[in-house]
PDB file of C-alpha atoms in Angstrom:
ATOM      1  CA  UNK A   1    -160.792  66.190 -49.945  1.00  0.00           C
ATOM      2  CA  UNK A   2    -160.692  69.876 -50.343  1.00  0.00           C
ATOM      3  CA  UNK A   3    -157.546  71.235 -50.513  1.00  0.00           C
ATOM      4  CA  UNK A   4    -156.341  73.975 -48.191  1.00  0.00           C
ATOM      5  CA  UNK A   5    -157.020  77.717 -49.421  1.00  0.00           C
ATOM      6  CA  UNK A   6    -153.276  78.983 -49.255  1.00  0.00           C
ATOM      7  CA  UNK A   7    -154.645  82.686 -50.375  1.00  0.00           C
ATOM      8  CA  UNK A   8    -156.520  82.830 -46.336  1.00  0.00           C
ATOM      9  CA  UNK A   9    -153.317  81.696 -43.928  1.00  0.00           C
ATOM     10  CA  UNK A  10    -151.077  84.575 -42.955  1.00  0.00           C
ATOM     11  CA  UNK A  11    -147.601  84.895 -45.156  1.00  0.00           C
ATOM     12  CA  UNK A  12    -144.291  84.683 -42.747  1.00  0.00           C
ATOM     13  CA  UNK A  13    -142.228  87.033 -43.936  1.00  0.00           C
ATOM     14  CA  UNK A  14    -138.521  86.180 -43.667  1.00  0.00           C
ATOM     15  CA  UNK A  15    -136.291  87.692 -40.857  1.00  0.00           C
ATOM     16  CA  UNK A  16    -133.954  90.480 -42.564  1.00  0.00           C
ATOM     17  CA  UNK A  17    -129.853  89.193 -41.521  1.00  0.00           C
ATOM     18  CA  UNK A  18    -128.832  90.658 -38.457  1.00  0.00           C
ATOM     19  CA  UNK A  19    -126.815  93.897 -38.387  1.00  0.00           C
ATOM     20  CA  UNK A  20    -123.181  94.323 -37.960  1.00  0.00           C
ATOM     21  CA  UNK A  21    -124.291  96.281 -34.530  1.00  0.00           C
ATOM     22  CA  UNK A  22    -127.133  93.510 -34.036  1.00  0.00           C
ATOM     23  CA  UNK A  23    -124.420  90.586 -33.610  1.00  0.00           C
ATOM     24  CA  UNK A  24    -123.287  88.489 -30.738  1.00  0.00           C
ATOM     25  CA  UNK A  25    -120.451  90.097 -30.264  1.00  0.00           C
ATOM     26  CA  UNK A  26    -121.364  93.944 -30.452  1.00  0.00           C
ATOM     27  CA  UNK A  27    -118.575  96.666 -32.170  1.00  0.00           C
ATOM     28  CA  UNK A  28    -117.548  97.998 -29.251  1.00  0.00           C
ATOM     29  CA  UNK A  29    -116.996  94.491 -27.474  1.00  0.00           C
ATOM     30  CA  UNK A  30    -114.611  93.403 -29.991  1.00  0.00           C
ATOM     31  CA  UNK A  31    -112.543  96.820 -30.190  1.00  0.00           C
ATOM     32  CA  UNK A  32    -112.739  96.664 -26.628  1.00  0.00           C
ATOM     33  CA  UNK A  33    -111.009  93.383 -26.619  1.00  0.00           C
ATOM     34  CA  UNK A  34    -108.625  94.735 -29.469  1.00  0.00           C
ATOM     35  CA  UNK A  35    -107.345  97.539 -27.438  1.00  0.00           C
ATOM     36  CA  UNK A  36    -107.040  95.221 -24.156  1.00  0.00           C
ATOM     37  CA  UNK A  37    -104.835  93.076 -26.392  1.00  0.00           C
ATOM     38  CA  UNK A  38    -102.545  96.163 -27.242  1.00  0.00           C
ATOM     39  CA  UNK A  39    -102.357  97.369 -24.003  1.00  0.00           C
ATOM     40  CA  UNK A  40    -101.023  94.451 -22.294  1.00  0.00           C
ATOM     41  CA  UNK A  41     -98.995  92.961 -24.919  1.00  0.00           C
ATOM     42  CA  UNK A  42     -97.643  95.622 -26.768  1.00  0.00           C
ATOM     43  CA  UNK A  43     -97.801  98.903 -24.816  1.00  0.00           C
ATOM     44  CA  UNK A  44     -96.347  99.749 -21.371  1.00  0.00           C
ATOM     45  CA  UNK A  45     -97.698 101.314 -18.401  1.00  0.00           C
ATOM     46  CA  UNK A  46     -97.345 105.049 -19.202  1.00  0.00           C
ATOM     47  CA  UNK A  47     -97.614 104.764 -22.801  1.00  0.00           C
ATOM     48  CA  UNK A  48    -100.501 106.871 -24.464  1.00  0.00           C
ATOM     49  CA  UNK A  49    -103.511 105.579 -26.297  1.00  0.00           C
ATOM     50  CA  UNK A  50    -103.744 106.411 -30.035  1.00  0.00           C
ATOM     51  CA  UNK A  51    -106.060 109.173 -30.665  1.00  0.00           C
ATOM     52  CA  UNK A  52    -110.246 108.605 -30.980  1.00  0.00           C
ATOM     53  CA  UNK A  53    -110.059 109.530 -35.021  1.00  0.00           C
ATOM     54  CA  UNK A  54    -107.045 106.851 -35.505  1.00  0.00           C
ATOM     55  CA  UNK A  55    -108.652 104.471 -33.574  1.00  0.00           C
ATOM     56  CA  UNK A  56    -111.985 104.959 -36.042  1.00  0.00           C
ATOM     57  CA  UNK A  57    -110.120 104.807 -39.459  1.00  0.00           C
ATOM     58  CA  UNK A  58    -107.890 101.807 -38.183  1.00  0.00           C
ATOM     59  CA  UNK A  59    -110.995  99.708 -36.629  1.00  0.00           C
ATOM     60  CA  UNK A  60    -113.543 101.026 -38.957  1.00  0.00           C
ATOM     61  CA  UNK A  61    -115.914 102.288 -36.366  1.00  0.00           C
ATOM     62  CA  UNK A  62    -117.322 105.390 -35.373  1.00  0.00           C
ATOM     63  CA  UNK A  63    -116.612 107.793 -32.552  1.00  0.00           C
ATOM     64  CA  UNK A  64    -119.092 106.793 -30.442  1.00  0.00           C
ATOM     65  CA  UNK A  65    -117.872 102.901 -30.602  1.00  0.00           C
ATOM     66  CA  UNK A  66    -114.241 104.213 -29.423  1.00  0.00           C
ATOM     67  CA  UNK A  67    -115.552 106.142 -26.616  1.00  0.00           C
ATOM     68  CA  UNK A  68    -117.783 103.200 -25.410  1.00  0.00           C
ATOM     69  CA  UNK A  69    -114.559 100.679 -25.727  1.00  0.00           C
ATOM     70  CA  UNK A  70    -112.084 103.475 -23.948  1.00  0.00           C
ATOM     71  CA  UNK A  71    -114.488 104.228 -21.218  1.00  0.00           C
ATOM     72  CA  UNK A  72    -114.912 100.371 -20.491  1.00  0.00           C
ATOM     73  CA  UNK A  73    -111.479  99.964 -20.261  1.00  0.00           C
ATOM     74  CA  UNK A  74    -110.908 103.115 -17.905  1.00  0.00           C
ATOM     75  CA  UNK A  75    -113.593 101.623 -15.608  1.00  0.00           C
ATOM     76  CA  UNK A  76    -112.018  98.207 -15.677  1.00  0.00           C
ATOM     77  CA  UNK A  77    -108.592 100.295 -14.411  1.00  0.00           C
ATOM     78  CA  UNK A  78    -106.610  99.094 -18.042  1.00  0.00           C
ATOM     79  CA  UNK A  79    -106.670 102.585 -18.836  1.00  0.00           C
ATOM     80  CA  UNK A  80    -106.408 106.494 -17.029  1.00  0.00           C
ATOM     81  CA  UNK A  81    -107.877 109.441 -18.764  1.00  0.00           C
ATOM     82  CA  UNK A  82    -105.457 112.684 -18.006  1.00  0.00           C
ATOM     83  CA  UNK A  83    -107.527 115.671 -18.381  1.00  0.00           C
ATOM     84  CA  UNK A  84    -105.942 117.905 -21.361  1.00  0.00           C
ATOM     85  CA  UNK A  85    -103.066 115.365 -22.242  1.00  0.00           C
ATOM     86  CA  UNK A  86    -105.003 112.015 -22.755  1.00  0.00           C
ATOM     87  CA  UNK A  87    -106.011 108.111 -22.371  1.00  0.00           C
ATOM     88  CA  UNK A  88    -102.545 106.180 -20.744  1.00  0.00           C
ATOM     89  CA  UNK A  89    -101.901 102.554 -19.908  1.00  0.00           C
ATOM     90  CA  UNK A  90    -103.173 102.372 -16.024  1.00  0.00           C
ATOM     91  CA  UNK A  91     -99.805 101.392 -13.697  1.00  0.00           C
ATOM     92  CA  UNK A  92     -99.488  98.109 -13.094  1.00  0.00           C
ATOM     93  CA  UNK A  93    -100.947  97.889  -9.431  1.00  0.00           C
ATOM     94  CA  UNK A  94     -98.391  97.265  -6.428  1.00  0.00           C
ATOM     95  CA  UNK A  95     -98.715  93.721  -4.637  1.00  0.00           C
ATOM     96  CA  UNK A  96     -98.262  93.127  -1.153  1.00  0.00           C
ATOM     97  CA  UNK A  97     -98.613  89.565   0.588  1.00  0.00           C
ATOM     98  CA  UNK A  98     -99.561  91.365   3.549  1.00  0.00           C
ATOM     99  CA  UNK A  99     -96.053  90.658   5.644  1.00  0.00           C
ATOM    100  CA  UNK A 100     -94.568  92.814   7.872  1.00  0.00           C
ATOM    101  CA  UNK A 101     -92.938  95.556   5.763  1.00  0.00           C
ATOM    102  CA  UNK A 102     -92.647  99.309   4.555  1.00  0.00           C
ATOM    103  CA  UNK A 103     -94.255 100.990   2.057  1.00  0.00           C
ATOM    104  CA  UNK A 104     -90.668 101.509   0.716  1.00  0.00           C
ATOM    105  CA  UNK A 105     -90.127  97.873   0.317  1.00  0.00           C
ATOM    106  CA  UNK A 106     -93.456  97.158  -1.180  1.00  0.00           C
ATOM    107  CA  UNK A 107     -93.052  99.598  -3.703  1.00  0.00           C
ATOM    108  CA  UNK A 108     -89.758  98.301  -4.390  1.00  0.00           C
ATOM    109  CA  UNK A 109     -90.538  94.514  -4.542  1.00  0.00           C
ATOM    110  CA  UNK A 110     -93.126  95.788  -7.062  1.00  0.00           C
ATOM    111  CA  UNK A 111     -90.360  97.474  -9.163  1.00  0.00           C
ATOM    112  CA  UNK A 112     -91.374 100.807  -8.565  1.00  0.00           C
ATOM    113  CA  UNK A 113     -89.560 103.800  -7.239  1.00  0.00           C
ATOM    114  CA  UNK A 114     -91.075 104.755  -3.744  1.00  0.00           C
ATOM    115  CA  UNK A 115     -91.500 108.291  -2.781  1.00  0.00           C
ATOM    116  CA  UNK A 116     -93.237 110.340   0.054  1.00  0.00           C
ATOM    117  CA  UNK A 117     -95.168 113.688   0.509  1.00  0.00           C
ATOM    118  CA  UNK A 118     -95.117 115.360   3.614  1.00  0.00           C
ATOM    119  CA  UNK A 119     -98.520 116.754   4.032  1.00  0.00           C
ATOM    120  CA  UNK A 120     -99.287 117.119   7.929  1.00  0.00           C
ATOM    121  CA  UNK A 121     -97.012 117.006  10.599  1.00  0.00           C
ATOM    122  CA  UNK A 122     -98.209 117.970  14.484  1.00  0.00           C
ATOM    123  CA  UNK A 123     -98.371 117.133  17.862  1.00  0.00           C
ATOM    124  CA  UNK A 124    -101.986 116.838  18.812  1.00  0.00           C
ATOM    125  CA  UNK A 125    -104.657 115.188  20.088  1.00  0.00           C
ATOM    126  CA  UNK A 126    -105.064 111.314  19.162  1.00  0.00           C
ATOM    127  CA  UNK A 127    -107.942 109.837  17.709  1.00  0.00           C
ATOM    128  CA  UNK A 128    -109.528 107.310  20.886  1.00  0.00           C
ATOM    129  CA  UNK A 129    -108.458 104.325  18.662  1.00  0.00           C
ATOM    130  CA  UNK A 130    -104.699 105.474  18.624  1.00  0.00           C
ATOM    131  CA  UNK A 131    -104.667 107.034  21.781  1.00  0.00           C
ATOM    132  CA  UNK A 132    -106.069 103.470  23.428  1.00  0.00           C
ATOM    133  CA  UNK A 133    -103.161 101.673  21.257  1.00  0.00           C
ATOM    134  CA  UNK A 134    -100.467 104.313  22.406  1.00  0.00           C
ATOM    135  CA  UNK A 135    -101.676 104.584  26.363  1.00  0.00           C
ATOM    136  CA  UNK A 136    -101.443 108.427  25.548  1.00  0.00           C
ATOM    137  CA  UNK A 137    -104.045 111.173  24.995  1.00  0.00           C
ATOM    138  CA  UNK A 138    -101.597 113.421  22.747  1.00  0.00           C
ATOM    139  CA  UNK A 139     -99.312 111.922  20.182  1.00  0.00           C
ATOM    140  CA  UNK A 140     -97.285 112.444  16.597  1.00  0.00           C
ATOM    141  CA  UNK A 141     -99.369 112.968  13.768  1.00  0.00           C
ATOM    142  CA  UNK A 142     -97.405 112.027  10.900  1.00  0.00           C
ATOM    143  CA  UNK A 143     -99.761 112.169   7.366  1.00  0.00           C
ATOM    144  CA  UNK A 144     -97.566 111.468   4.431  1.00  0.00           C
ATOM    145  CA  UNK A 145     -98.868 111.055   0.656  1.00  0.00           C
ATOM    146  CA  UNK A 146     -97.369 108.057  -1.043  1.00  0.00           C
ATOM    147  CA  UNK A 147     -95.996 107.623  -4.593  1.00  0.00           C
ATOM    148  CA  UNK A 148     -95.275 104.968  -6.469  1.00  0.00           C
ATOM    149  CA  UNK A 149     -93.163 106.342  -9.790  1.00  0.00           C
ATOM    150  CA  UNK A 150     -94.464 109.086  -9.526  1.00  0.00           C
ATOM    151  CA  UNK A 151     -97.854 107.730  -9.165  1.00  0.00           C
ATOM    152  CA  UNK A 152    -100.019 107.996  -5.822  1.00  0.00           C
ATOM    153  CA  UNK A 153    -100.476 105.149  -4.357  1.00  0.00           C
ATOM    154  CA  UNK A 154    -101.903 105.768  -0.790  1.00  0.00           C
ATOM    155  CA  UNK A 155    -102.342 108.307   2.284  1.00  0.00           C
ATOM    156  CA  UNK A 156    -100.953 107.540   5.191  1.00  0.00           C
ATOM    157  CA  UNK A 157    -102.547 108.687   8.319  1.00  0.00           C
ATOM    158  CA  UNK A 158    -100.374 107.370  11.573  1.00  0.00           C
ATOM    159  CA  UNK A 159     -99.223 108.546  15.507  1.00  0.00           C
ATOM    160  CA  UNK A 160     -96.550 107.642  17.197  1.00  0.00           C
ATOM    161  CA  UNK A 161     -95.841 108.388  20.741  1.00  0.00           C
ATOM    162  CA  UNK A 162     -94.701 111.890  22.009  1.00  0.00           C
ATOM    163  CA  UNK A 163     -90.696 112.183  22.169  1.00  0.00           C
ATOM    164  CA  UNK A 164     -89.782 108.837  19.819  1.00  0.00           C
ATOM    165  CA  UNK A 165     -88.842 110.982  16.544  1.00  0.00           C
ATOM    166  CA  UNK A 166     -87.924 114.998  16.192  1.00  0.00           C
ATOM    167  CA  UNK A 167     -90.276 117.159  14.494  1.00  0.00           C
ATOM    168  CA  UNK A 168     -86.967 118.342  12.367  1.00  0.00           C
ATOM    169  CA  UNK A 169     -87.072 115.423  10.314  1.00  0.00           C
ATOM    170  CA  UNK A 170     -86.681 114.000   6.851  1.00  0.00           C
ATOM    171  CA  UNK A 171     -90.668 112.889   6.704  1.00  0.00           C
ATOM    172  CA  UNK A 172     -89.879 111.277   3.183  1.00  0.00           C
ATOM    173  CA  UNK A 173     -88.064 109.222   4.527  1.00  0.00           C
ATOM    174  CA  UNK A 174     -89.302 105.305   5.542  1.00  0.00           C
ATOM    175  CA  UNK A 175     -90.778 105.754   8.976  1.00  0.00           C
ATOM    176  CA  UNK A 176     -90.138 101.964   9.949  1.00  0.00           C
ATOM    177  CA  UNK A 177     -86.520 103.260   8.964  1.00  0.00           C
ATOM    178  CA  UNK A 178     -86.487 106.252  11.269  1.00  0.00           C
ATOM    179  CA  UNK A 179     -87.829 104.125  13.956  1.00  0.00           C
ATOM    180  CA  UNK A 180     -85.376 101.481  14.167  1.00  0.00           C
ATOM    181  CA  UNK A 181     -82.224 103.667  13.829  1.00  0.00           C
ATOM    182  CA  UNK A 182     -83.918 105.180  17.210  1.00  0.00           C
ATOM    183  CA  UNK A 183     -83.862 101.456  18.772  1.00  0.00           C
ATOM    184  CA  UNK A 184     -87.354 101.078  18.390  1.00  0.00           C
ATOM    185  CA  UNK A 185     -88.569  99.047  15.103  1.00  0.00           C
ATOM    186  CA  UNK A 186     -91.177  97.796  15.090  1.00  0.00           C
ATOM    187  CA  UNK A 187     -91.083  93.491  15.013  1.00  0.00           C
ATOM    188  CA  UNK A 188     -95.099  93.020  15.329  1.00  0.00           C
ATOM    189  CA  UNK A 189     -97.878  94.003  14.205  1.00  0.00           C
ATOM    190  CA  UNK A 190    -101.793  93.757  14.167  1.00  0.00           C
ATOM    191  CA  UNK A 191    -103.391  94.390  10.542  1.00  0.00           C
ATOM    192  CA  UNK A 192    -107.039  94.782   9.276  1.00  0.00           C
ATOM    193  CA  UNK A 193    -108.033  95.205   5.386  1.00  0.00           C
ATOM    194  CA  UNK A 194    -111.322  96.606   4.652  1.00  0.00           C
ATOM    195  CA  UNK A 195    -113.065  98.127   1.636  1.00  0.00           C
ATOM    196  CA  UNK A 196    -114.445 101.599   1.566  1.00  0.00           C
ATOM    197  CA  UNK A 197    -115.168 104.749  -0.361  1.00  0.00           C
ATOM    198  CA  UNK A 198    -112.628 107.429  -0.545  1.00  0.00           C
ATOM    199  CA  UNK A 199    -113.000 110.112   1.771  1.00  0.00           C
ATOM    200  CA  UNK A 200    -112.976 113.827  -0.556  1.00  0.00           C
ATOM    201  CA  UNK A 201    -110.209 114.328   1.703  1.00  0.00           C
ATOM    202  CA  UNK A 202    -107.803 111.253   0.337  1.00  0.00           C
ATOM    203  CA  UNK A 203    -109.669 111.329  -2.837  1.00  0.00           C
ATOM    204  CA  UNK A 204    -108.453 114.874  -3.682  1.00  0.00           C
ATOM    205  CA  UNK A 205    -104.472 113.755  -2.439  1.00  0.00           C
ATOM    206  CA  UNK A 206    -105.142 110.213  -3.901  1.00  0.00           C
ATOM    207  CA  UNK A 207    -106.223 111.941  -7.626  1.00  0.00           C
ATOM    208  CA  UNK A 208    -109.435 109.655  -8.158  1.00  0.00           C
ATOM    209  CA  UNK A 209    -112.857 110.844  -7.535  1.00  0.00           C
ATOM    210  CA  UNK A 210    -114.873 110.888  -3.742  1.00  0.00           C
ATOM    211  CA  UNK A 211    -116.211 107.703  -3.350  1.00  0.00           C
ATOM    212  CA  UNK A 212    -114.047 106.011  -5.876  1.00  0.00           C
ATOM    213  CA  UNK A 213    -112.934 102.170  -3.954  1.00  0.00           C
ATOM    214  CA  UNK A 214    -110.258 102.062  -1.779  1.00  0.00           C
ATOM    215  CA  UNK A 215    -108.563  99.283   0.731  1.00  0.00           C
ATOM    216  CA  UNK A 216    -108.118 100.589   4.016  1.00  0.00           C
ATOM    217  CA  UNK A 217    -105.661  99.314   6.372  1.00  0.00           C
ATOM    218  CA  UNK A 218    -106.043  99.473  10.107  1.00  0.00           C
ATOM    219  CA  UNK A 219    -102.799  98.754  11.616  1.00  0.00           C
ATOM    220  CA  UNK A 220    -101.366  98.140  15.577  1.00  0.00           C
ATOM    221  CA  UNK A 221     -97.353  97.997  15.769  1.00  0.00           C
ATOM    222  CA  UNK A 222     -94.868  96.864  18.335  1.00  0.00           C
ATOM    223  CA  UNK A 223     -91.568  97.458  19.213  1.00  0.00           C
ATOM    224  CA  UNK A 224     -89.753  94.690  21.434  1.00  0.00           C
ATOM    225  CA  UNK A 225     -88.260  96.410  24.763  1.00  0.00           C
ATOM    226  CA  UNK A 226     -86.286  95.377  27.885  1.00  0.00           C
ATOM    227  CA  UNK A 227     -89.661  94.198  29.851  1.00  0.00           C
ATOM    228  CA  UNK A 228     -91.580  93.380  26.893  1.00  0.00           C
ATOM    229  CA  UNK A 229     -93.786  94.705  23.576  1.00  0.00           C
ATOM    230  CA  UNK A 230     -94.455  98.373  23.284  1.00  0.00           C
ATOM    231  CA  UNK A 231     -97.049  99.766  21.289  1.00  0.00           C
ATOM    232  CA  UNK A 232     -95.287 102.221  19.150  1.00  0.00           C
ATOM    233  CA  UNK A 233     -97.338 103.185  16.209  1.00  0.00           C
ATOM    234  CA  UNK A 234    -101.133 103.028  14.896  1.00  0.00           C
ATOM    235  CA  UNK A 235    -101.485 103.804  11.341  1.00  0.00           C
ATOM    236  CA  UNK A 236    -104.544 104.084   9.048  1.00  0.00           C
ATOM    237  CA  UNK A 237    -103.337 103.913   5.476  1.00  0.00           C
ATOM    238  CA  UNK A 238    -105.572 104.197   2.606  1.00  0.00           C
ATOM    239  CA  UNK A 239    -104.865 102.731  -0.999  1.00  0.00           C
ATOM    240  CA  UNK A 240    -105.981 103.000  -4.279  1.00  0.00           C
ATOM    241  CA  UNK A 241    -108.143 100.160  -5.040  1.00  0.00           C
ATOM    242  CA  UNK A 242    -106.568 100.134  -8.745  1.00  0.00           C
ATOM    243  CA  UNK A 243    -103.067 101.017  -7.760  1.00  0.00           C
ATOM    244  CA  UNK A 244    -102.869  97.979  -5.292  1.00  0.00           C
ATOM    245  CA  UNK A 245    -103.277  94.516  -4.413  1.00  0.00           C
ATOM    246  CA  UNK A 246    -103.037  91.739  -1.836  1.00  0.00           C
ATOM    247  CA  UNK A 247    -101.422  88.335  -2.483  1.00  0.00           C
ATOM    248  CA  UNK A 248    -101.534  85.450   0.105  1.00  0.00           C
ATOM    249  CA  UNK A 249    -101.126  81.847   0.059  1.00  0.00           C
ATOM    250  CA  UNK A 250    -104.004  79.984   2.028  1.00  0.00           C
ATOM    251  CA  UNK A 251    -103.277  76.279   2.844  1.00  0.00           C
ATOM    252  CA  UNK A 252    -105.735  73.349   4.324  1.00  0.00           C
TER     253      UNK A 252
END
């Protein structure tokens, strides 16, 4: 039996290790996961990031790994670039378990100081939705920027009937406040949550980009009278999708 002419089969040449960069786990994944660490169990909302060349020497990667890691991290909402000043721990979002309440009690349940922005105040013409809600073709336009520390949080776009509150008002004040110290809280009301894109409009008063995700909130309230509900607000209130959150309980 002739034995097999090694010299004519092809030599395999053995596979060189993988790279540091050619690993499961990439460079950027792990700093990634090194800097999520830090920023929720070491930092605070608020705090800033260490700078792009400490973040190299420390981690021993280059600049492009940090960016890659930060910019993950920004997109996930963990962190908030600031243009001239810097990368900052995001806010922790506000959570609402979608009950009957003001933005000024949300905000504080949350542990965050509520405060409002005046931006549009009129009598005019209301939008068909409102106007149906309100039995009224003219109403109060009351469109108020709100701020949670500081931070914005959400536009509020609502109408209220001619005559219930003065023009001459304290607008950052709570309006479910000002309404029921005129005998006409509200006690009811009729909510829908969708998803959208921000409008350049509330994108420019919200400080995120046009089309960045939102929650929109549709809402119908009542006041209870003498003979009955009255419809006594319609609101349309638009939050940042990484500045807010809904919490329910859901049982069989």
């Amino acid at each position: 039996m002739t034995a097999p002419d090694t010299q004519s089969l092809p030599q395999r040449q053995a596979s060189p290790p993988p790279s540091q960069d050619q690993a499961p786990t990439a460079k950027h994944e792990r700093l990634r996961a090194e800097l999520a660490r830090l920023i929720t169990q070491e930092l605070s909302p608020g705090d800033q990031l260490p700078g792009e060349r400490r973040l190299e020497q420390e981690h021993g990667v280059s600049r492009i790994t940090v960016r890659h890691a930060i910019a993950e991290l920004v997109r996930d909402g963990l962190l908030v670039r600031e243009h001239g000043r810097g990368t900052f721990v995001a806010p922790s979002p506000a959570r609402s378990r979608l009950h009957l309440a003001s933005f000024h009690e949300d905000m504080r349940t949350a542990g965050l100081a509520p405060s409002t922005v005046p931006v549009l105040i009129s009598q005019e013409d209301a939008p068909p939705t409102a106007a149906a809600h309100l039995s009224a073709a003219r109403a109060l336009r009351i469109r108020r920027l709100r701020l949670g520390n500081g931070t914005p949080v959400s536009v509020d776009d609502c109408w209220v009937p001619e005559g219930v509150l003065p023009m001459e008002t304290d607008w950052s004040a709570s309006l479910y406040g000002m309404l029921a110290e005129t005998g006409v809280g509200i006690t009811r009301a009729e909510q829908t949550v969708q998803a959208a894109g921000a409008s350049p409009e509330d994108a420019q008063l919200l400080d995120i980009a046009p089309g960045a995700p939102v929650l929109v909130f549709h809402r119908r309230s009542f006041s209870l009278g003498a003979d009955g509900e009255i419809p006594i607000e319609y609101s349309i209130s638009v939050y940042r999708g990484d500045r807010y959150q809904l919490s329910m309980e859901v049982t069989g």
